[in-house]
mmCIF file of C-alpha atoms in Angstrom:
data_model
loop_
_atom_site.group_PDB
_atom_site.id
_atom_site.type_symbol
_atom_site.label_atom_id
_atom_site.label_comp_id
_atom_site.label_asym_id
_atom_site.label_seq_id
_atom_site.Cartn_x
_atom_site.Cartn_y
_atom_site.Cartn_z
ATOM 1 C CA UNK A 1 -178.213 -93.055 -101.234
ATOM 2 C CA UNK A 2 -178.090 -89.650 -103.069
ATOM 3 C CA UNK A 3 -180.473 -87.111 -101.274
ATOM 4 C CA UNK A 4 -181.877 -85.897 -104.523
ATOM 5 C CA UNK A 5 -181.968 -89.842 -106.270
ATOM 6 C CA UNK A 6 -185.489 -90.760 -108.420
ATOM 7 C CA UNK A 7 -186.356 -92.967 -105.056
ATOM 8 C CA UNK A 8 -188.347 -90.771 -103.176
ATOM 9 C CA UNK A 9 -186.030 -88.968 -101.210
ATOM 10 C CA UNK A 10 -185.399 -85.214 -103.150
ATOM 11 C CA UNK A 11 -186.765 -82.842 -100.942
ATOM 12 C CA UNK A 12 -190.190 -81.902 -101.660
ATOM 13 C CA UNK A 13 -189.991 -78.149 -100.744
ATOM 14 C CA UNK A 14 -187.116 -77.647 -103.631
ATOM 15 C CA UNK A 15 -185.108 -74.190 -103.936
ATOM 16 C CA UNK A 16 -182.121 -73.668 -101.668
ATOM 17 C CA UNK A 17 -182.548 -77.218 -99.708
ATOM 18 C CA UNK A 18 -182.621 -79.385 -102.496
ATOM 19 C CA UNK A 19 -179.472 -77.492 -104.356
ATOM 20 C CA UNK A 20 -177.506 -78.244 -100.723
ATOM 21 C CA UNK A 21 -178.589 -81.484 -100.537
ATOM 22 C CA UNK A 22 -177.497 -82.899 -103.915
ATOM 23 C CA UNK A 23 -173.751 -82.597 -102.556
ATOM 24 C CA UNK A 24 -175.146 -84.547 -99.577
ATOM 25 C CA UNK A 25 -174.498 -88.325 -100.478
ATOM 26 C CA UNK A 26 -175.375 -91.611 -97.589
ATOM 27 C CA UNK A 27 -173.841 -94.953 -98.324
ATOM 28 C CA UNK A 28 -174.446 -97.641 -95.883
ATOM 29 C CA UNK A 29 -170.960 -99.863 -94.796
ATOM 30 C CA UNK A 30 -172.027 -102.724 -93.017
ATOM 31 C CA UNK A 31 -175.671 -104.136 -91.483
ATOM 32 C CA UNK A 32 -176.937 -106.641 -88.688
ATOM 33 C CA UNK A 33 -179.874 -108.581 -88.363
ATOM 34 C CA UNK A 34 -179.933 -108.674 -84.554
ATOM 35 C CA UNK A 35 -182.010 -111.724 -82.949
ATOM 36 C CA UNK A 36 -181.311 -111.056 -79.384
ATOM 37 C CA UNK A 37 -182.503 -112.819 -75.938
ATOM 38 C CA UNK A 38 -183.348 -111.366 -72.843
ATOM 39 C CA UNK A 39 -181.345 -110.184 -70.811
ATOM 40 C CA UNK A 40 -178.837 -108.051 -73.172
ATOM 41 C CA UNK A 41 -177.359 -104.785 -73.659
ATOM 42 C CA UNK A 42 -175.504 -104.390 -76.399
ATOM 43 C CA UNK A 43 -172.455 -101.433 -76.383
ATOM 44 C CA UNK A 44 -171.868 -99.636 -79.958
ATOM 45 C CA UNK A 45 -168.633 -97.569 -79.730
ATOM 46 C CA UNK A 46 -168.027 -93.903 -80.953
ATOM 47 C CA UNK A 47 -167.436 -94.333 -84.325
ATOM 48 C CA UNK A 48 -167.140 -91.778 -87.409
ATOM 49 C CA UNK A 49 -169.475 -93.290 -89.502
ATOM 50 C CA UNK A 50 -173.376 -92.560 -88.634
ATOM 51 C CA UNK A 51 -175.309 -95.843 -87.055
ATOM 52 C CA UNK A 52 -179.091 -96.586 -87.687
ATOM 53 C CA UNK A 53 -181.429 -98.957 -85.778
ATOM 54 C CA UNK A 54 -184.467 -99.816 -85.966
ATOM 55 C CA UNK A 55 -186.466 -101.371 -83.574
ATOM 56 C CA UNK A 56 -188.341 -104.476 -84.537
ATOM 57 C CA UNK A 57 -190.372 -107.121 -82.668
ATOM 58 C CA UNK A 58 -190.688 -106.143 -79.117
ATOM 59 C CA UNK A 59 -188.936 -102.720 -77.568
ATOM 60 C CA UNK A 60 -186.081 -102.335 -76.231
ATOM 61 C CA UNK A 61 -184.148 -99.445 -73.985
ATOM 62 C CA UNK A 62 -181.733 -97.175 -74.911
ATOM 63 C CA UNK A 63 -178.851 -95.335 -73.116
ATOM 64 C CA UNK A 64 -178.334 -92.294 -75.325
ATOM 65 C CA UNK A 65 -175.441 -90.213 -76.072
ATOM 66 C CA UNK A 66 -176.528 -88.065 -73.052
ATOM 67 C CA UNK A 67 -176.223 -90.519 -70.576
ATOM 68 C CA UNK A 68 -179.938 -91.050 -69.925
ATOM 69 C CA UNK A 69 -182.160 -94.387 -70.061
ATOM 70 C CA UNK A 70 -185.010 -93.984 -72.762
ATOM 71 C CA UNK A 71 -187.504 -96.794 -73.927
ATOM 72 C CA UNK A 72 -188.030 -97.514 -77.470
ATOM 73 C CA UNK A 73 -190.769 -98.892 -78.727
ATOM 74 C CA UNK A 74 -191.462 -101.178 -81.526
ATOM 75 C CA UNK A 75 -191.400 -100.522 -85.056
ATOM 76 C CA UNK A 76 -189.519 -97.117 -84.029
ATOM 77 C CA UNK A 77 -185.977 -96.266 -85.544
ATOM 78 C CA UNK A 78 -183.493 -93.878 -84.925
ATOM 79 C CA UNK A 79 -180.457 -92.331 -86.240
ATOM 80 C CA UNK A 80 -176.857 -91.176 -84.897
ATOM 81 C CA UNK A 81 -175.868 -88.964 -87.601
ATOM 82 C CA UNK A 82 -172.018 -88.530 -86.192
ATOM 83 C CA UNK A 83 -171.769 -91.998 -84.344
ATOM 84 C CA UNK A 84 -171.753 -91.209 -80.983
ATOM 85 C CA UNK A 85 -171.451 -93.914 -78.372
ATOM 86 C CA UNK A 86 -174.437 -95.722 -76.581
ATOM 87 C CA UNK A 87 -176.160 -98.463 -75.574
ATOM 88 C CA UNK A 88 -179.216 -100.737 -76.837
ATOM 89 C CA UNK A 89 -180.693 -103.233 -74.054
ATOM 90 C CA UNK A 90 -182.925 -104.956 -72.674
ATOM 91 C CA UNK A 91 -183.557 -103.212 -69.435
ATOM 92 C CA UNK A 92 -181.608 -100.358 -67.688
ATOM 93 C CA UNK A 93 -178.358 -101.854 -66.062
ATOM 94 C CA UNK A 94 -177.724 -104.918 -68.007
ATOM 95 C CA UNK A 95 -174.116 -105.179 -68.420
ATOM 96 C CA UNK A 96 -173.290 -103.745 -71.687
ATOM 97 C CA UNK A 97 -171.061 -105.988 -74.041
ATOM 98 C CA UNK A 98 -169.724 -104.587 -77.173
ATOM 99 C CA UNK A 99 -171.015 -105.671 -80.650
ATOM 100 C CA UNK A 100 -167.687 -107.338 -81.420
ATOM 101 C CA UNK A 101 -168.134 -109.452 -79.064
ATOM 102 C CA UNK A 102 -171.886 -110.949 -80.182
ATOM 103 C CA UNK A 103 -171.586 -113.773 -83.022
ATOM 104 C CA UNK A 104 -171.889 -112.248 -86.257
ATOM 105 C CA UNK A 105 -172.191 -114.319 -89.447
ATOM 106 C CA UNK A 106 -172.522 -113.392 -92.554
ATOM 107 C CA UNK A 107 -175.681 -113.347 -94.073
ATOM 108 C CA UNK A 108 -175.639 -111.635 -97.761
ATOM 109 C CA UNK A 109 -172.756 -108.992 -99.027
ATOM 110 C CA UNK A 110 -172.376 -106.745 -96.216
ATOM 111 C CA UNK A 111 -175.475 -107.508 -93.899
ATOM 112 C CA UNK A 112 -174.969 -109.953 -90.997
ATOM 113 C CA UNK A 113 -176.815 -112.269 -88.593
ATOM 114 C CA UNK A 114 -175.942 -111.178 -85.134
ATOM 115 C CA UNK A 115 -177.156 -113.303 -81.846
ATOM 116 C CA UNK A 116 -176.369 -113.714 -78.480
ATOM 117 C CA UNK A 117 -177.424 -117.577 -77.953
ATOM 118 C CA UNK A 118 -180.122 -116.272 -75.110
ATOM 119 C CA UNK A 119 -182.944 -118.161 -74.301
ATOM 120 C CA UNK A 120 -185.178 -115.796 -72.818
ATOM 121 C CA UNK A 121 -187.773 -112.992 -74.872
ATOM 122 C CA UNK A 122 -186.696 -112.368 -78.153
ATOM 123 C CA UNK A 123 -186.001 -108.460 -79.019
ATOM 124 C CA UNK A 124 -185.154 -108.113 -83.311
ATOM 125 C CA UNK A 125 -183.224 -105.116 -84.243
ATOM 126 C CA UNK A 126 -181.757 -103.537 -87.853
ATOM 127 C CA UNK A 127 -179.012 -101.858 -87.116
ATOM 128 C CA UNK A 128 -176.167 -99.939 -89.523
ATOM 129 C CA UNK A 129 -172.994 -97.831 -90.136
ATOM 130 C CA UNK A 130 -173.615 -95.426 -93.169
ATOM 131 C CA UNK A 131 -170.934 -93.128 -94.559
ATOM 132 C CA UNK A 132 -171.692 -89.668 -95.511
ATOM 133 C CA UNK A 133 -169.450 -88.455 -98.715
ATOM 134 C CA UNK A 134 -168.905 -84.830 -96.318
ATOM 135 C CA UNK A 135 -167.052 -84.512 -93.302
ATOM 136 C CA UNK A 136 -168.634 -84.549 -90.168
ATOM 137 C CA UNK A 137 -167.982 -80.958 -89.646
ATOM 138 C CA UNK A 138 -169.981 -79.840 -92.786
ATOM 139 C CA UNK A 139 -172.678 -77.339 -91.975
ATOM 140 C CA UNK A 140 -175.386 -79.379 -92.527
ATOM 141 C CA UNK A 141 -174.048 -82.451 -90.534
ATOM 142 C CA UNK A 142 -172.200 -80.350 -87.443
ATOM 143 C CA UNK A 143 -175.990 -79.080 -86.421
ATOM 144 C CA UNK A 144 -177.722 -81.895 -86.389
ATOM 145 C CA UNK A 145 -178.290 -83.252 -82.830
ATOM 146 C CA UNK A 146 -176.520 -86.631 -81.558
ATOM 147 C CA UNK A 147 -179.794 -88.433 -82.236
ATOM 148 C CA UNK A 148 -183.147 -88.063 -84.268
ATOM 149 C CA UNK A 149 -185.969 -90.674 -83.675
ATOM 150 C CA UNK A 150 -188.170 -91.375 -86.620
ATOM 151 C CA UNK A 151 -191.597 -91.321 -84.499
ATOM 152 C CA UNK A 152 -190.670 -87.638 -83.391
ATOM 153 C CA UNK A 153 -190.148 -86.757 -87.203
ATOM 154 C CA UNK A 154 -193.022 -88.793 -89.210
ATOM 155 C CA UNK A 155 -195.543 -86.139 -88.473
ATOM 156 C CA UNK A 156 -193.352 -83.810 -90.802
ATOM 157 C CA UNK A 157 -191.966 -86.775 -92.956
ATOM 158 C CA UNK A 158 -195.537 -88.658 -94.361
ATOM 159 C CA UNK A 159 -193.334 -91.283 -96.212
ATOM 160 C CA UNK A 160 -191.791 -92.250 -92.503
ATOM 161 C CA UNK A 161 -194.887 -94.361 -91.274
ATOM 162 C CA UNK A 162 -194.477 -96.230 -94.131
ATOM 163 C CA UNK A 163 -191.061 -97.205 -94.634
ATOM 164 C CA UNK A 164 -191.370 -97.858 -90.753
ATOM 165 C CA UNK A 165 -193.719 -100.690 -91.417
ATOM 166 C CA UNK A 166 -192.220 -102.257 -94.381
ATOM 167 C CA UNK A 167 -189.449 -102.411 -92.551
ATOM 168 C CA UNK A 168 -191.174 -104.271 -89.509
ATOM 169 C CA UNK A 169 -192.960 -106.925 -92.357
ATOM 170 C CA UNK A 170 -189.263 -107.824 -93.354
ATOM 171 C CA UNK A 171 -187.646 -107.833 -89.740
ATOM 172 C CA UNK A 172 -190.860 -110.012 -88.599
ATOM 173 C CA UNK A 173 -191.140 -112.297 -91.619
ATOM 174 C CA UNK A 174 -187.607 -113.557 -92.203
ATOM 175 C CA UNK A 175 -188.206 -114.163 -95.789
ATOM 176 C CA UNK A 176 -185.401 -114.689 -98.279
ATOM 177 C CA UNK A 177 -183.666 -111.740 -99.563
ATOM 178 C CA UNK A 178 -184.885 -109.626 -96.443
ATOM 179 C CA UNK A 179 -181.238 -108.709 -95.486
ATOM 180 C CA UNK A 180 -180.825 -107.009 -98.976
ATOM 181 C CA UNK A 181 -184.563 -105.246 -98.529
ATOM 182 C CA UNK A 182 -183.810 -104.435 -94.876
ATOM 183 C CA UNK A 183 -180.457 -102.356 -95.964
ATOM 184 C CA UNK A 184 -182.188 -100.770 -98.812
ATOM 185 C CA UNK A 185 -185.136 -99.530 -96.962
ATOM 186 C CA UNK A 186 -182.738 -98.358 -93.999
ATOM 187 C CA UNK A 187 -181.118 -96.540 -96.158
ATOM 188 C CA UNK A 188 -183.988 -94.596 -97.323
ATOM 189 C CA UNK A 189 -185.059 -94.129 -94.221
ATOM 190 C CA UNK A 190 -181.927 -92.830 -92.900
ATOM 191 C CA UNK A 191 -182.449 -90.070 -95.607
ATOM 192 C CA UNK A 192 -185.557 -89.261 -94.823
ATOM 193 C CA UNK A 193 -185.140 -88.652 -90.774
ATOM 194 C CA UNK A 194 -182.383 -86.153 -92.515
ATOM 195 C CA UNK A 195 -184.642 -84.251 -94.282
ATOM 196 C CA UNK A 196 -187.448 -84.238 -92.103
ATOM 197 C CA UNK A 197 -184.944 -82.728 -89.475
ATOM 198 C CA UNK A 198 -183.392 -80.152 -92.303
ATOM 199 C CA UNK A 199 -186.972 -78.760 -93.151
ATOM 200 C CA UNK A 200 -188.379 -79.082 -90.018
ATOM 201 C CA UNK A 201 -185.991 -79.593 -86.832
ATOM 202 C CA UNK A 202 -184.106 -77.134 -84.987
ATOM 203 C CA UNK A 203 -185.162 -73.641 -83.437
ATOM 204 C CA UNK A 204 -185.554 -71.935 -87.111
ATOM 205 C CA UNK A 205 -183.835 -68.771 -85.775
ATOM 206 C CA UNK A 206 -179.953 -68.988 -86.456
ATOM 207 C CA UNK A 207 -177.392 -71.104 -87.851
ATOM 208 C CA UNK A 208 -177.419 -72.992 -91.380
ATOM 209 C CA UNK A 209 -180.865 -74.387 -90.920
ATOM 210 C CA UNK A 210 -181.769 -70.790 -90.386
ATOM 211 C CA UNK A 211 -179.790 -69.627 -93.078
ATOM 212 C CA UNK A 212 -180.903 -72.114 -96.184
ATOM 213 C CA UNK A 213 -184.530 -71.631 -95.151
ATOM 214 C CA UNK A 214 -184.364 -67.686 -95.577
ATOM 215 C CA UNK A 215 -185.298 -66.801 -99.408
ATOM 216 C CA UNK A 216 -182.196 -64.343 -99.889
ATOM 217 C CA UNK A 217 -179.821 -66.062 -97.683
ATOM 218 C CA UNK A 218 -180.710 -69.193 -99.331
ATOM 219 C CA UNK A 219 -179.614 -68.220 -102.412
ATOM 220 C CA UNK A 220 -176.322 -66.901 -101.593
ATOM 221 C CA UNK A 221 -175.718 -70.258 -99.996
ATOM 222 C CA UNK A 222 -176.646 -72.297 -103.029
ATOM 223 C CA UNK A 223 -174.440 -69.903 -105.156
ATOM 224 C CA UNK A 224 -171.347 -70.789 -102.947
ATOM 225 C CA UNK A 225 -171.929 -74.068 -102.674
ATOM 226 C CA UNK A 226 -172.284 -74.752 -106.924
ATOM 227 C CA UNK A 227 -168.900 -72.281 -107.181
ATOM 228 C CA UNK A 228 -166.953 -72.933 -104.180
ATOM 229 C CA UNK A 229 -163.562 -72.808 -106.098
ATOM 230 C CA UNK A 230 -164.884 -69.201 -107.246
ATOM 231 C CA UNK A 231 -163.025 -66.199 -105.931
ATOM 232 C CA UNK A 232 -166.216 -64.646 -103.753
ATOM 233 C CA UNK A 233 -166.123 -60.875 -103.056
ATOM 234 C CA UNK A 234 -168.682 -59.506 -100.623
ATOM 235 C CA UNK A 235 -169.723 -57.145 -103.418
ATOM 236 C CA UNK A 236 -170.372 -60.492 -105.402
ATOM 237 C CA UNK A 237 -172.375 -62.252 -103.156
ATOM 238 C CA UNK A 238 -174.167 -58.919 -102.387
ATOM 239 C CA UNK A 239 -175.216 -58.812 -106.127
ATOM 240 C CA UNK A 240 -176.513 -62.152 -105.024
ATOM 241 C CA UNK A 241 -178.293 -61.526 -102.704
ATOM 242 C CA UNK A 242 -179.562 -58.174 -104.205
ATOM 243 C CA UNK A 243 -178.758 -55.825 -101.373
ATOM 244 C CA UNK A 244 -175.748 -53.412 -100.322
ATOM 245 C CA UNK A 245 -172.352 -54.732 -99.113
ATOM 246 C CA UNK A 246 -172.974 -53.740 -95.811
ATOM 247 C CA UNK A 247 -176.723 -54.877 -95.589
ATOM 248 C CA UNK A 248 -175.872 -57.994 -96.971
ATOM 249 C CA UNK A 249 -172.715 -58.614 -94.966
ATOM 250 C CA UNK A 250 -174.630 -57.732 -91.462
ATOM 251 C CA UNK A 251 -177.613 -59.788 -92.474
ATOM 252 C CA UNK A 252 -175.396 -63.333 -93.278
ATOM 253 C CA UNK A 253 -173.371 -62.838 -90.264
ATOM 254 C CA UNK A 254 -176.437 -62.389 -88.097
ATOM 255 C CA UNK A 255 -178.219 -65.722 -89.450
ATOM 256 C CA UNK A 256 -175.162 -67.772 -90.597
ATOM 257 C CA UNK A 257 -173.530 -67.234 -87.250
ATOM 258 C CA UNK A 258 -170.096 -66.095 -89.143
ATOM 259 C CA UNK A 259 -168.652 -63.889 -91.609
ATOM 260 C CA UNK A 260 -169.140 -64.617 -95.383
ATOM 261 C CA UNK A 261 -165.067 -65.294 -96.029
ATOM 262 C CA UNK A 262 -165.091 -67.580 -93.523
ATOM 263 C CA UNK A 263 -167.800 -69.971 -94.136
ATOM 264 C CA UNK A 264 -166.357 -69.728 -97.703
ATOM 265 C CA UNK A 265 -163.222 -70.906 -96.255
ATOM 266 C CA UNK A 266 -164.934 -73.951 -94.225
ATOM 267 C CA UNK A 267 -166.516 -75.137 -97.782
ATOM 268 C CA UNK A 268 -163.934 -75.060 -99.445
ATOM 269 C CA UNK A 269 -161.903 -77.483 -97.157
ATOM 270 C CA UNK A 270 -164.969 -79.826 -97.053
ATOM 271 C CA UNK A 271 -164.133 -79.859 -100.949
ATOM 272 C CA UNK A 272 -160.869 -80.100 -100.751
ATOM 273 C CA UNK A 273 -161.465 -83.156 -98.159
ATOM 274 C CA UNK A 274 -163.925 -84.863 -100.629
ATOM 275 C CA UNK A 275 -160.843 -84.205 -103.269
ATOM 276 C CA UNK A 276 -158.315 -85.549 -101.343
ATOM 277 C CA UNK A 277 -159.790 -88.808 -99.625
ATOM 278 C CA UNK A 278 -162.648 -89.886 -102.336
ATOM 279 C CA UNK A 279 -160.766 -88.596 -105.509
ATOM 280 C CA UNK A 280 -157.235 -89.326 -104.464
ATOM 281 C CA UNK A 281 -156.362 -85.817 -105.828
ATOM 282 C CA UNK A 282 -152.735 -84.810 -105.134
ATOM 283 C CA UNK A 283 -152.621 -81.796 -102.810
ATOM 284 C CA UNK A 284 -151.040 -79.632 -105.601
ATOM 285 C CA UNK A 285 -154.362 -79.920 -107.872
ATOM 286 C CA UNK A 286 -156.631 -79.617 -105.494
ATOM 287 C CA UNK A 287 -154.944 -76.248 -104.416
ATOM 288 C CA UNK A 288 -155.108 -75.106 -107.744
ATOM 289 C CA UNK A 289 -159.153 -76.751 -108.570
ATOM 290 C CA UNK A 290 -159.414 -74.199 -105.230
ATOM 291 C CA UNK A 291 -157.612 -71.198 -106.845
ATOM 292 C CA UNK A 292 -154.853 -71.076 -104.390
ATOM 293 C CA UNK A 293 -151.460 -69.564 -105.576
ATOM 294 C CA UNK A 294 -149.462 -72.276 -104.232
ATOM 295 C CA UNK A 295 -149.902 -75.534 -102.669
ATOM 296 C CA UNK A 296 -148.467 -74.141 -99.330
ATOM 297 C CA UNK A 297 -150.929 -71.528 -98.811
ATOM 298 C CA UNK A 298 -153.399 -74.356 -99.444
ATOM 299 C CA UNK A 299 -151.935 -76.521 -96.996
ATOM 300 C CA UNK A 300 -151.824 -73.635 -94.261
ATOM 301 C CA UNK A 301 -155.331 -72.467 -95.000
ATOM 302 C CA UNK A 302 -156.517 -76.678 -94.527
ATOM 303 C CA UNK A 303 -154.574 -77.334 -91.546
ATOM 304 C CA UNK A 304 -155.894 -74.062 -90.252
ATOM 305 C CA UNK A 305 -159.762 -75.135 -90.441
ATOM 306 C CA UNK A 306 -159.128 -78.723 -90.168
ATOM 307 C CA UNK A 307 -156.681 -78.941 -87.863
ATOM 308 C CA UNK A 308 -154.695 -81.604 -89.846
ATOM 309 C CA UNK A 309 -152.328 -81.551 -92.593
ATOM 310 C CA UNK A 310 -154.055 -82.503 -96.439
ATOM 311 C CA UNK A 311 -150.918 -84.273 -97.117
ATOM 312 C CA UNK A 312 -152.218 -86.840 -93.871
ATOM 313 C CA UNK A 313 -155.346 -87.568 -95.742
ATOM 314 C CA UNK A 314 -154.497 -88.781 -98.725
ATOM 315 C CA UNK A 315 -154.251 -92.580 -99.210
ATOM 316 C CA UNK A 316 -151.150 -94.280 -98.473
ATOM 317 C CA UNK A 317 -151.767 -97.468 -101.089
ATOM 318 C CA UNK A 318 -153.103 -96.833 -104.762
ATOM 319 C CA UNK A 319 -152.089 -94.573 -107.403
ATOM 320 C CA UNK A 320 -153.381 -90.942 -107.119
ATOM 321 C CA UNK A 321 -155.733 -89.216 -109.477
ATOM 322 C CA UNK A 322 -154.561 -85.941 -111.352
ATOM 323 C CA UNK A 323 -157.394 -84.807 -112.898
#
């Protein structure tokens, strides 16, 4: 699901947000059709792909990534953006069991039937792993919190209440070809909690939400982000910008939260991740796409900010790309 796709999902305030959010891509992986009866608890693992439920007949309660009980209601959904580990149940203190271990049949290409064989209340849920294209440490995806609820968001968000409830028609009705409808709608609604939180979430003061939603800021940002590969001077980005080196220097640090080289520096790793893992790229072109000098002041700089050779991320089967 491309953030800026003909579907309904490009954000509607445009400038800045919608030039960073082209790069941002969501793809679901897999999907369960969960018909579960009372009592369960259900245990979904950390994980580096994002999960999505949503909450369908009945509600159910939910021990979050910050180890506290919370009750969902019905026709409510939520999103883990960086996977973190928690729990769906029935009640607080039903012994957890993880996924795995439910019986999962296949249903349709990658969406399953999952069950527990209970015979007491019946509790539906649509849940989901979805792959963002960018690292989990990308600016946009290392601020948002561990978990965003739909309800919280849909006052922001006016398409929410409505995927929301053609999602609860399918989950209710069991028709044929739901599974298919089911994924396609979570997917849309997965990138519409995003955006909701991007234009609206967080404390609006510092950081990259901050940043993108300032005018001049904004623009730098979307300038870097079209040219990463491009060799950025302050005095550049200042033109940008339209102020002095200094003024323009002091103001990014203060809202960005670091120094103009070295968010630079972050982005272009991101990149060079993308390059490496999606493209296949050999490390040698994606130093020079990057202008580097030599593949081993590439490699420094990437272990450096990633923390892990680029050589380690590139694919061990299948031929590599050298575009």
């Amino acid at each position: 699901m491309d953030f800026t796709s003909s579907e309904g999902v490009s954000p509607a305030s445009g400038g800045p947000l919608t030039d960073i959010l082209r790069g941002l891509r969501l793809d679901g992986v897999d999907y369960g059709r969960c018909d579960l009866g009372e009592p369960w608890a259900v245990l979904f693992p950390a994980q580096e792909a994002a999960r999505f439920h949503f909450i369908g007949r009945r509600g159910c309660w939910l021990f979050s990534p910050s180890r506290q009980w919370q009750e969902l209601k019905a026709d409510d959904a939520l999103l883990l953006p960086r996977g973190a580990e928690h729990i769906l149940a029935s009640a607080p203190g039903v012994h957890a069991v993880p996924i795995e271990s439910y019986s999962i049949e296949p249903l349709q290409d990658n969406v399953y039937a999952v069950s527990n064989g209970g015979y007491g209340a019946k509790t539906q849920l649509f849940c989901g792993s979805m792959h963002f294209n960018l690292g989990g440490s990308h600016p946009v995806l290392a601020m948002m919190p561990d978990m965003m609820r739909a309800r919280d968001l849909m006052a922001d968000e006016p398409g929410i209440p409505h995927l929301l409830e053609a999602m609860a028609s399918e989950v209710t009705g069991n028709r044929a070809g739901s599974g298919g409808i089911l994924a396609r709608l979570a997917d849309v609604l997965a990138a519409s909690i995003i955006r909701s939180w991007v234009e609206n979430g967080g404390d609006g003061t510092t950081g990259w939400i901050a940043a993108i939603r300032d005018r001049d800021i904004g623009r730098v940002l979307v300038a870097i982000h079209r040219q990463p590969h491009r060799n950025w001077t302050v005095e550049a980005l200042a033109r940008e910008m339209g102020a002095s080196r200094s003024a323009f220097a002091e103001r990014f640090t203060a809202i960005v939260g670091e120094t103009p080289a070295r968010y630079i520096a972050r982005l272009r790793m991101h990149q060079a991740r993308q390059w490496l893992i999606e493209d296949r790229m050999r490390v040698s072109v994606v130093a020079a796409r990057l202008g580097y000098e030599s593949e081993a002041s590439f490699s420094r700089a990437f272990k450096r900010i990633v923390g892990t050779a680029p050589s380690h991320l590139r694919p061990v089967n299948g031929t590599s790309d050298e575009r």
